[in-house]
Short mmCIF file of C-alpha atoms in Angstrom, two decimals:
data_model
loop_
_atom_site.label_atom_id
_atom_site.label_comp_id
_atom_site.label_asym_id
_atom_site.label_seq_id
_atom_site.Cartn_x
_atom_site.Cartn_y
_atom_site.Cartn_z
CA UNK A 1 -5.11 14.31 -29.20
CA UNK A 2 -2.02 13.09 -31.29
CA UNK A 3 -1.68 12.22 -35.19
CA UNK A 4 -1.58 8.30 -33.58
CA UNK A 5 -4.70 8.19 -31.75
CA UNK A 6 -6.11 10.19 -34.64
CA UNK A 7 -5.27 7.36 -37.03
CA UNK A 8 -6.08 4.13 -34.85
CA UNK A 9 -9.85 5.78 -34.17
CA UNK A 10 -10.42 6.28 -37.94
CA UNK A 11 -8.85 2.49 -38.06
CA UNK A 12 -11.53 1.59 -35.44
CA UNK A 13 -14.17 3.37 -37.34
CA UNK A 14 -13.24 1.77 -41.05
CA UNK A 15 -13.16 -1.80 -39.36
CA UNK A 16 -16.47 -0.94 -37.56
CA UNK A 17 -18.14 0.30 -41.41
CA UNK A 18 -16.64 -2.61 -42.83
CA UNK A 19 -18.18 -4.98 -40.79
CA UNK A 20 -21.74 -4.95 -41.81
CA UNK A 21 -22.94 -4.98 -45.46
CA UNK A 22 -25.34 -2.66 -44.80
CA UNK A 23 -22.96 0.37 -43.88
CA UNK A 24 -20.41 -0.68 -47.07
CA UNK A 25 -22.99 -0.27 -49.44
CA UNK A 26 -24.18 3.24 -47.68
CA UNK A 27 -20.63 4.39 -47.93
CA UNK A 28 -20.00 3.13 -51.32
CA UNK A 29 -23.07 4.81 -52.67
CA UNK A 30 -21.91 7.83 -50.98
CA UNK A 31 -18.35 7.38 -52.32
CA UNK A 32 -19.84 7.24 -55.96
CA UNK A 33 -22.04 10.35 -55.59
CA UNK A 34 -19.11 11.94 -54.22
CA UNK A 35 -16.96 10.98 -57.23
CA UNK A 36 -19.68 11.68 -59.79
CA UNK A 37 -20.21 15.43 -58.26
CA UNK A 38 -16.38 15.65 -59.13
CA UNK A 39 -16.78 14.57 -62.46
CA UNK A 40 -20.28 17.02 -62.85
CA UNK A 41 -18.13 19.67 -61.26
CA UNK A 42 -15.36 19.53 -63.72
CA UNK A 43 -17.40 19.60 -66.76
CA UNK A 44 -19.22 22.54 -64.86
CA UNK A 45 -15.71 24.10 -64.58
CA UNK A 46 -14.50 23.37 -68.29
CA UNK A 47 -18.00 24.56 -69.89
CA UNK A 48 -18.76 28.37 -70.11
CA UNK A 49 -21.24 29.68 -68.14
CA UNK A 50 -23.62 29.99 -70.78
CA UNK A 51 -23.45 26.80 -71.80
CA UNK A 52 -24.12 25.02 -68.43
CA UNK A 53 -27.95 23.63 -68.30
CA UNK A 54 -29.87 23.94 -65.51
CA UNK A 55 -30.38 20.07 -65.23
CA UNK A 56 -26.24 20.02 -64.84
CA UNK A 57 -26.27 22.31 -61.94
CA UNK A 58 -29.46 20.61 -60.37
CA UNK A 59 -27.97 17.11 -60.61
CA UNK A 60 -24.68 18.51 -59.58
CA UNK A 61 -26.09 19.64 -56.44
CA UNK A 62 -28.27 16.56 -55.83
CA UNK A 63 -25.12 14.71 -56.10
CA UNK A 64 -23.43 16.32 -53.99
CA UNK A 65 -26.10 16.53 -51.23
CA UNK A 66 -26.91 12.38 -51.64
CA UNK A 67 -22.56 11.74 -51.27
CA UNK A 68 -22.80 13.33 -48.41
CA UNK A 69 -25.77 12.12 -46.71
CA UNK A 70 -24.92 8.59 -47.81
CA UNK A 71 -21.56 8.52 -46.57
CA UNK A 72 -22.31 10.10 -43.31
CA UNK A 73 -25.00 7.55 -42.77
CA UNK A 74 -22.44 4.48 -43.35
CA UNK A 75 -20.06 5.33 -40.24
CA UNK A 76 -22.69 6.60 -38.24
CA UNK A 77 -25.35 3.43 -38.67
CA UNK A 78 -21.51 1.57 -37.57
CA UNK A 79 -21.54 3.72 -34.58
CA UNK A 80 -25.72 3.23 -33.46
CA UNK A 81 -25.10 -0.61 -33.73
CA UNK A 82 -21.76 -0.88 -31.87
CA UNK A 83 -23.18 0.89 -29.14
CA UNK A 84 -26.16 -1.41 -28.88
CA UNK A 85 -24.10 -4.63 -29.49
CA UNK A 86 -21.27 -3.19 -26.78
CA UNK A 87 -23.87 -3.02 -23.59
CA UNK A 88 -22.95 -5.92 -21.53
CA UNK A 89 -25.89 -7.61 -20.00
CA UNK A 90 -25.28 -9.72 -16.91
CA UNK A 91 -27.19 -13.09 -17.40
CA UNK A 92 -29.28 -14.27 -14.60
CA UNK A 93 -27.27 -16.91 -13.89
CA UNK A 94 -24.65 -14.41 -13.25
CA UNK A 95 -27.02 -12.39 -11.17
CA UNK A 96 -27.46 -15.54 -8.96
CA UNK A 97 -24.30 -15.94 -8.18
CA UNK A 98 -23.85 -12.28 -7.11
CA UNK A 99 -26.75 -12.56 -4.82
CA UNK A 100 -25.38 -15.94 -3.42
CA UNK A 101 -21.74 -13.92 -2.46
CA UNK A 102 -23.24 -10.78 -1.59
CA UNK A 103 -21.53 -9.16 -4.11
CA UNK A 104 -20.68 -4.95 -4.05
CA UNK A 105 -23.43 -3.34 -5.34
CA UNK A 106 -22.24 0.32 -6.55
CA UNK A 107 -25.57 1.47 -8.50
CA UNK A 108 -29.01 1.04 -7.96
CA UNK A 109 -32.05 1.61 -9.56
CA UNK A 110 -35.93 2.75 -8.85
CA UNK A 111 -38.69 1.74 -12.09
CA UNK A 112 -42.13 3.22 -11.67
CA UNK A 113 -44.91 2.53 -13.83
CA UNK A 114 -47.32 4.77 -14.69
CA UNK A 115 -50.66 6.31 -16.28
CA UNK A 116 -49.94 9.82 -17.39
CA UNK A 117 -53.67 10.24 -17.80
CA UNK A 118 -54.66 8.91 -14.63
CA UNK A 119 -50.98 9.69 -12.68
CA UNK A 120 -49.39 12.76 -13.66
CA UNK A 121 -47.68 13.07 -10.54
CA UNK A 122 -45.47 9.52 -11.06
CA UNK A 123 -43.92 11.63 -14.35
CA UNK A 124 -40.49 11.75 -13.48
CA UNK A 125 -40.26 15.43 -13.13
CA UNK A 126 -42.77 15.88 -10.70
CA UNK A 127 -41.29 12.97 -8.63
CA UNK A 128 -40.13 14.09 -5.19
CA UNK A 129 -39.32 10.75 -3.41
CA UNK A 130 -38.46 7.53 -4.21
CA UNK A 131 -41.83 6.45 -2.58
CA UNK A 132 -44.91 8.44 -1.23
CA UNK A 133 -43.19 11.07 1.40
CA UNK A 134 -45.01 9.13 4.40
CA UNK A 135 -42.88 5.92 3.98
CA UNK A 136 -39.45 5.50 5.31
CA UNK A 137 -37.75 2.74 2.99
CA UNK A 138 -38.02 1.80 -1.26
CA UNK A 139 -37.21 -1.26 -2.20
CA UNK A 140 -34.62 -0.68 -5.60
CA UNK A 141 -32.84 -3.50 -7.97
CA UNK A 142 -29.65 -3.58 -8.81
CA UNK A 143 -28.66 -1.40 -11.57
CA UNK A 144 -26.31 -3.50 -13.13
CA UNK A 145 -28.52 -6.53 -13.38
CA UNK A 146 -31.46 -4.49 -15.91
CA UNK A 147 -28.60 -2.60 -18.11
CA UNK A 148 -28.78 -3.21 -21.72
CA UNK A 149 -32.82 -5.09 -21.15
CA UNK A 150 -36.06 -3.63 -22.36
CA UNK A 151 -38.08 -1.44 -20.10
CA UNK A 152 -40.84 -4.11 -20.54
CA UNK A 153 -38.58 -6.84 -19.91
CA UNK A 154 -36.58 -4.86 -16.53
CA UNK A 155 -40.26 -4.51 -15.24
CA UNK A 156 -40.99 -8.22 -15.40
CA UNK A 157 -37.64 -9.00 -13.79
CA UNK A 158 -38.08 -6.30 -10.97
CA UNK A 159 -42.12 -8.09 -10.50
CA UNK A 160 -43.79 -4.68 -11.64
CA UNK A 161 -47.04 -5.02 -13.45
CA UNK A 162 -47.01 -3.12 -17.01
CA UNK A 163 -49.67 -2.15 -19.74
CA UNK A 164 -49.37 -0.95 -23.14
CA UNK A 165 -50.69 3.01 -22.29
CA UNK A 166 -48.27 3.28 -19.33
CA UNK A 167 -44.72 5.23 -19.25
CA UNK A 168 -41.71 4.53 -16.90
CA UNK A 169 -40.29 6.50 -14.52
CA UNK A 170 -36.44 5.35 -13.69
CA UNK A 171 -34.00 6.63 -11.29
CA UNK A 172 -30.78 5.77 -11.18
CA UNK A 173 -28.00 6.51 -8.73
CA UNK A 174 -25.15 5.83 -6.70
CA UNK A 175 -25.31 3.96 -2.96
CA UNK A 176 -24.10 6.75 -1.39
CA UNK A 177 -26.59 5.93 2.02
CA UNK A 178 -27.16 2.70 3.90
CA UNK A 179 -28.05 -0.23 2.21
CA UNK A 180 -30.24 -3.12 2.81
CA UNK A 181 -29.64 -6.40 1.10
CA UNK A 182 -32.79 -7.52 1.04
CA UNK A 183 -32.96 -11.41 2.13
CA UNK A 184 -34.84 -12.02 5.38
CA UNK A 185 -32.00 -10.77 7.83
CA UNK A 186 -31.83 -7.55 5.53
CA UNK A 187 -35.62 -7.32 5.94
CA UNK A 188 -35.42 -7.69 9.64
CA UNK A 189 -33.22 -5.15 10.07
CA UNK A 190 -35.71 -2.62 8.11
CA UNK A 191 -38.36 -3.76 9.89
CA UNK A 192 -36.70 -3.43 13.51
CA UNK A 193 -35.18 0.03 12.43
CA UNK A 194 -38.86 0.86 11.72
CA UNK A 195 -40.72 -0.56 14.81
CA UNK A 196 -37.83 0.92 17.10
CA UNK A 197 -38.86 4.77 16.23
CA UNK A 198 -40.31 6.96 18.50
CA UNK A 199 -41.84 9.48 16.80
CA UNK A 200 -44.19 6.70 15.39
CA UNK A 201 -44.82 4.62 18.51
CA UNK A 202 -48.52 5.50 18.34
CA UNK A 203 -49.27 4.49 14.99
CA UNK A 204 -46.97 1.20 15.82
CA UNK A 205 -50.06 -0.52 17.18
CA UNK A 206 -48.90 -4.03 15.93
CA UNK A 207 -45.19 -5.18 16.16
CA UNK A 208 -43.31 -7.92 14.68
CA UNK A 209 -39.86 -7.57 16.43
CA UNK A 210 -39.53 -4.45 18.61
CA UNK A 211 -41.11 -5.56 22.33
CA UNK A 212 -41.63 -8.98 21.68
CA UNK A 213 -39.60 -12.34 22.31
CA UNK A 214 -39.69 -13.25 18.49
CA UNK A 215 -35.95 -13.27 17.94
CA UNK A 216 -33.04 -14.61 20.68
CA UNK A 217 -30.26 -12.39 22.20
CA UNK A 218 -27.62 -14.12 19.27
CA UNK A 219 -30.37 -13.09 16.71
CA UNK A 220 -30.22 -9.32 18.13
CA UNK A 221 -26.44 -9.18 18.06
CA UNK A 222 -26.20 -10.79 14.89
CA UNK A 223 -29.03 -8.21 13.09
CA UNK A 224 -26.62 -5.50 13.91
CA UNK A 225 -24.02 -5.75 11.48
CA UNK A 226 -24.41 -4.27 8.60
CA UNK A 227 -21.50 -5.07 6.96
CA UNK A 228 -21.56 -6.89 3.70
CA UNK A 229 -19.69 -10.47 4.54
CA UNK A 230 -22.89 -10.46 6.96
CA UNK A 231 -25.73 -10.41 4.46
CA UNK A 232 -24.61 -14.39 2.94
CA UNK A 233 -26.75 -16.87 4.19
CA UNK A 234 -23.57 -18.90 4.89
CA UNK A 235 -22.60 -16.28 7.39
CA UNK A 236 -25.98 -17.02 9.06
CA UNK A 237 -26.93 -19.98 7.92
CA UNK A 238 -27.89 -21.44 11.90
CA UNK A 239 -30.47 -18.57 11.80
CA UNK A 240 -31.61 -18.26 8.01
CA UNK A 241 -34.80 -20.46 8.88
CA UNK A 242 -35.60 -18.39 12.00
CA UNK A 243 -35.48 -15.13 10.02
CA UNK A 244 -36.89 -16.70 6.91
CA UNK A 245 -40.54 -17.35 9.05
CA UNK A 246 -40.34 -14.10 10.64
CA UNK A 247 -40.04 -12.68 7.29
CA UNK A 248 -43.12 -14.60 5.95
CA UNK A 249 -45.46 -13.74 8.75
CA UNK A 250 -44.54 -9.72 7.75
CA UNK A 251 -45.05 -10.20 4.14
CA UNK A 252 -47.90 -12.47 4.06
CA UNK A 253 -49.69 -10.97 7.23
CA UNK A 254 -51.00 -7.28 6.38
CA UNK A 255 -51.58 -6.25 10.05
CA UNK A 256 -48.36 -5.63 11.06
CA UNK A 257 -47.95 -1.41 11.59
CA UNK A 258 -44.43 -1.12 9.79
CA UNK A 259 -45.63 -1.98 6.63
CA UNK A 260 -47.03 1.17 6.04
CA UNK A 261 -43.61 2.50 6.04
CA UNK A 262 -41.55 0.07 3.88
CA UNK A 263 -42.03 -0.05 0.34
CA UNK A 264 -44.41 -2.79 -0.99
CA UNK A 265 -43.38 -5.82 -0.41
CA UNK A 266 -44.40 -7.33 -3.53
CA UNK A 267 -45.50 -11.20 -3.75
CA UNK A 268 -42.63 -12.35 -5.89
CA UNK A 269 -39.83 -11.11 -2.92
CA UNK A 270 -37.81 -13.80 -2.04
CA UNK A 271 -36.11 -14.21 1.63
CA UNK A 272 -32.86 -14.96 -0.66
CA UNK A 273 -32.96 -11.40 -1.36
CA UNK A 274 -34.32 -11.53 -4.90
CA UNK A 275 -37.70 -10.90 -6.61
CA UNK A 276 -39.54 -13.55 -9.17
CA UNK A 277 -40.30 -11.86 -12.15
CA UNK A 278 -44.38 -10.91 -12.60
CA UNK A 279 -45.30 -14.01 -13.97
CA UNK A 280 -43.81 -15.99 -10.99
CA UNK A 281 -46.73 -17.34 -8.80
CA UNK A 282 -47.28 -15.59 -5.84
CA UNK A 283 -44.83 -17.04 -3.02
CA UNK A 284 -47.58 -16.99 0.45
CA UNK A 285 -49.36 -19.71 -1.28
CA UNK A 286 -46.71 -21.84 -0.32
CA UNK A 287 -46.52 -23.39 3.01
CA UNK A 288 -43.92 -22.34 5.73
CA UNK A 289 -41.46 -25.42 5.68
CA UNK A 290 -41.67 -24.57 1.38
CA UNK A 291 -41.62 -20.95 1.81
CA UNK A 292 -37.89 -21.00 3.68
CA UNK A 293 -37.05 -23.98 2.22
CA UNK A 294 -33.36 -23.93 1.17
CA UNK A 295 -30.40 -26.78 1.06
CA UNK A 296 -27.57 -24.86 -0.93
CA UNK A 297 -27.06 -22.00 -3.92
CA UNK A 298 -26.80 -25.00 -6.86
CA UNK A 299 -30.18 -26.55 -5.96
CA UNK A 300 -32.07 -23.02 -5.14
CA UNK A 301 -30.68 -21.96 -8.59
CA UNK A 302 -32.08 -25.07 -10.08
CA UNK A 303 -35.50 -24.34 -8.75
CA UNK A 304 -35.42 -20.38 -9.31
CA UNK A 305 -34.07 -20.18 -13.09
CA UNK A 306 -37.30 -19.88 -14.79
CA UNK A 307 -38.67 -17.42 -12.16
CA UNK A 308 -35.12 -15.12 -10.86
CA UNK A 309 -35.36 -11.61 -11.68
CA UNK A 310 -32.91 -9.22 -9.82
CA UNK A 311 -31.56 -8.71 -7.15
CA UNK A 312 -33.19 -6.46 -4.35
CA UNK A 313 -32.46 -3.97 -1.80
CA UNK A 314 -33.99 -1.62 0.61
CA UNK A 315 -32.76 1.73 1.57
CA UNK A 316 -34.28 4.82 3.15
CA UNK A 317 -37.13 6.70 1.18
CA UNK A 318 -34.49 9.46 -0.37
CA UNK A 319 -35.54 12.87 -1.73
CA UNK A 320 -35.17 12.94 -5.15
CA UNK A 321 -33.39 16.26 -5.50
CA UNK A 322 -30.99 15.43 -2.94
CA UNK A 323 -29.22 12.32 -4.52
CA UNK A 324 -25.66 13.04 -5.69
CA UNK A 325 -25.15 12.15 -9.07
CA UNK A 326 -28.56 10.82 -10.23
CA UNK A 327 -29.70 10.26 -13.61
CA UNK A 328 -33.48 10.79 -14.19
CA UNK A 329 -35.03 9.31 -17.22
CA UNK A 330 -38.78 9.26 -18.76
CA UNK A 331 -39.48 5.86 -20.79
CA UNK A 332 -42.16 7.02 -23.07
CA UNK A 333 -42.65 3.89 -25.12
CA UNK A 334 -40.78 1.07 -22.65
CA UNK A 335 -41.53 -1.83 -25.14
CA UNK A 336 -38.54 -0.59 -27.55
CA UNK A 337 -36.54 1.30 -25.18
CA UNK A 338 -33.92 0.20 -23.22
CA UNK A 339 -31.94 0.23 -19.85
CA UNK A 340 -29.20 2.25 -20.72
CA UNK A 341 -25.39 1.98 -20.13
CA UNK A 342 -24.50 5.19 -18.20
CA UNK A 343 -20.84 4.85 -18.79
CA UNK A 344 -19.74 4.35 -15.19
CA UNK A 345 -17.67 0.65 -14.47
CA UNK A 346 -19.81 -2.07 -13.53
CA UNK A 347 -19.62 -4.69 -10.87
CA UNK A 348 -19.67 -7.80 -13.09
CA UNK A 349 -19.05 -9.90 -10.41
CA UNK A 350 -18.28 -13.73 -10.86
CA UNK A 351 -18.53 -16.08 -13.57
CA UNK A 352 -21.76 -17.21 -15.03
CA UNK A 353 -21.34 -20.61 -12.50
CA UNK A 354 -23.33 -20.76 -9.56
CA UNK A 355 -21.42 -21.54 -5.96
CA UNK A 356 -22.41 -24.29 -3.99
#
């Protein structure tokens, strides 16, 4: 590092101190204790041995002890509340309007709630897959749509329940396998993939797609792209309320055999590819012409604001220890914790306006 980067990060850190009262009058304390062990130490220097008290040398060293743990804690309290003010959360409204273009996802991430009493074997490092070993798909949120929220408040968005004695298991990793937006076409796919296995034809007693006449021959050739221009409902918007009832009769009819091997398919999913946060009411209430109803991204936003959580995708149940780069964290107390930044460069996406 050169003398000129040298001098522009101290620059950085004196504007950073200076811009909260709190840290100027740390460091200023610190600066005074600092110049009054100089003064103590010069009178200690000047005096003869015999003639220094022990209240001099005690106060001397208290001094000098206080200047430095005062003006360490002025630049460093700087630091803690930079860092917390520079994690850039992406509004819901933002959110939206990724889900509406189908926007890159790079990151995504897994929360699981937990008792440690009553399950020890949801602690994070006794976790071997993202979902019981018997399933074949998890359903994750996008990572960049929970950074800098509570753990609390990333549950609610994601639709997980929560209590006050539980921790938080979080995974969070790079797409590095196939991934599933998951709207209704996205959940189709899974679903087919699923019911077209053979090692599980037997226990596929009850299918939705695989074998029947539920979806045309332009259906089947659409559901195999995978590419990401495919997954916006304006790229299949002829078909959206076709695949938007199919996807209601497997999430709000338990007897079909692939849901034992998809990830639960909580009430607050939306076929737009999102989840309601917890609070949302549950969405097979609704009737099927309400259920799938959907004129264009403006009005579905004005109807979903109070409700939209995150975005949501499926991808194939993973092994834990075999994810490249993941980053495995324990939220002890996930009311004042928070979804960290992990330093890697985020897909903002578009403005905070919703397209139409």
């Amino acid at each position: 590092m050169d003398l000129r980067s040298i001098f522009a990060d101290a620059g950085t850190l004196f504007s950073l101190v200076g811009a909260s009262s709190v840290t100027v009058l740390l460091s200023v304390i610190g600066l005074m204790l600092l110049f009054l062990t100089a003064v103590l130490a010069f009178v200690a220097i000047s005096s003869k041995p015999q003639e220094l008290s022990p209240w001099l040398r005690a106060f001397t060293f208290l001094s000098l002890f206080g200047g430095m743990v005062f003006s360490a804690a002025g630049p460093s309290l700087a630091l803690l509340n930079f860092a917390d003010k520079s994690v850039t959360k992406i509004s819901a409204e933002r959110s939206f309007s990724n889900l509406a273009n189908a926007t890159r996802v790079d990151y995504v991430i897994k929360l699981i709630p937990y008792d440690p009493k009553e399950e020890p074997n949801l602690a994070i490092d006794r976790l071997t897959y993202l979902e019981p070993s018997d399933q074949l798909y998890s359903f994750v949120a996008s990572y960049d749509d929970l950074v800098g929220y509570s753990v609390t408040d990333a549950l609610e968005k994601v639709g997980k329940s929560y209590n006050s004695s539980n921790s938080v298991s979080a995974i969070i990793f790079p797409v590095r396998a196939s991934l599933f937006p998951a709207n209704a076409r996205g959940l189709l796919q899974v679903i087919q993939n699923v019911e077209a296995r053979q090692e599980l034809q037997v226990q596929l007693t009850k299918k939705l797609l695989v074998g029947t006449n539920a979806i045309t021959r332009g259906e089947q050739n659409d559901l195999t792209s995978t590419s990401i221009p495919s997954y916006r409902v304006e790229n299949f918007r002829d078909k959206y309320e076709h695949y938007c009832e199919l996807a209601r009769e497997f999430q709000c009819t338990t007897t079909y055999s692939a849901r034992a091997f998809i990830g639960a398919l909580d009430k607050g999913w939306h076929p737009l590819g999102f989840v309601e946060k917890l609070s949302a009411p549950g969405r097979c209430a609704l009737p099927a012409e309400k259920y799938c109803e959907f004129t264009d991204w403006k009005k579905a936003w004005q109807e979903y604001r109070g409700d939209y959580g995150a975005r949501t995708f499926l991808i194939r149940n993973l092994s834990i220890a075999h994810i490249p780069g993941r980053i495995m964290i324990d939220f002890d107390q996930p009311s004042s914790q928070v979804i960290p930044d992990i330093g890697i460069s985020r897909v903002i996406g578009y403005p905070d306006t919703v397209v139409e």
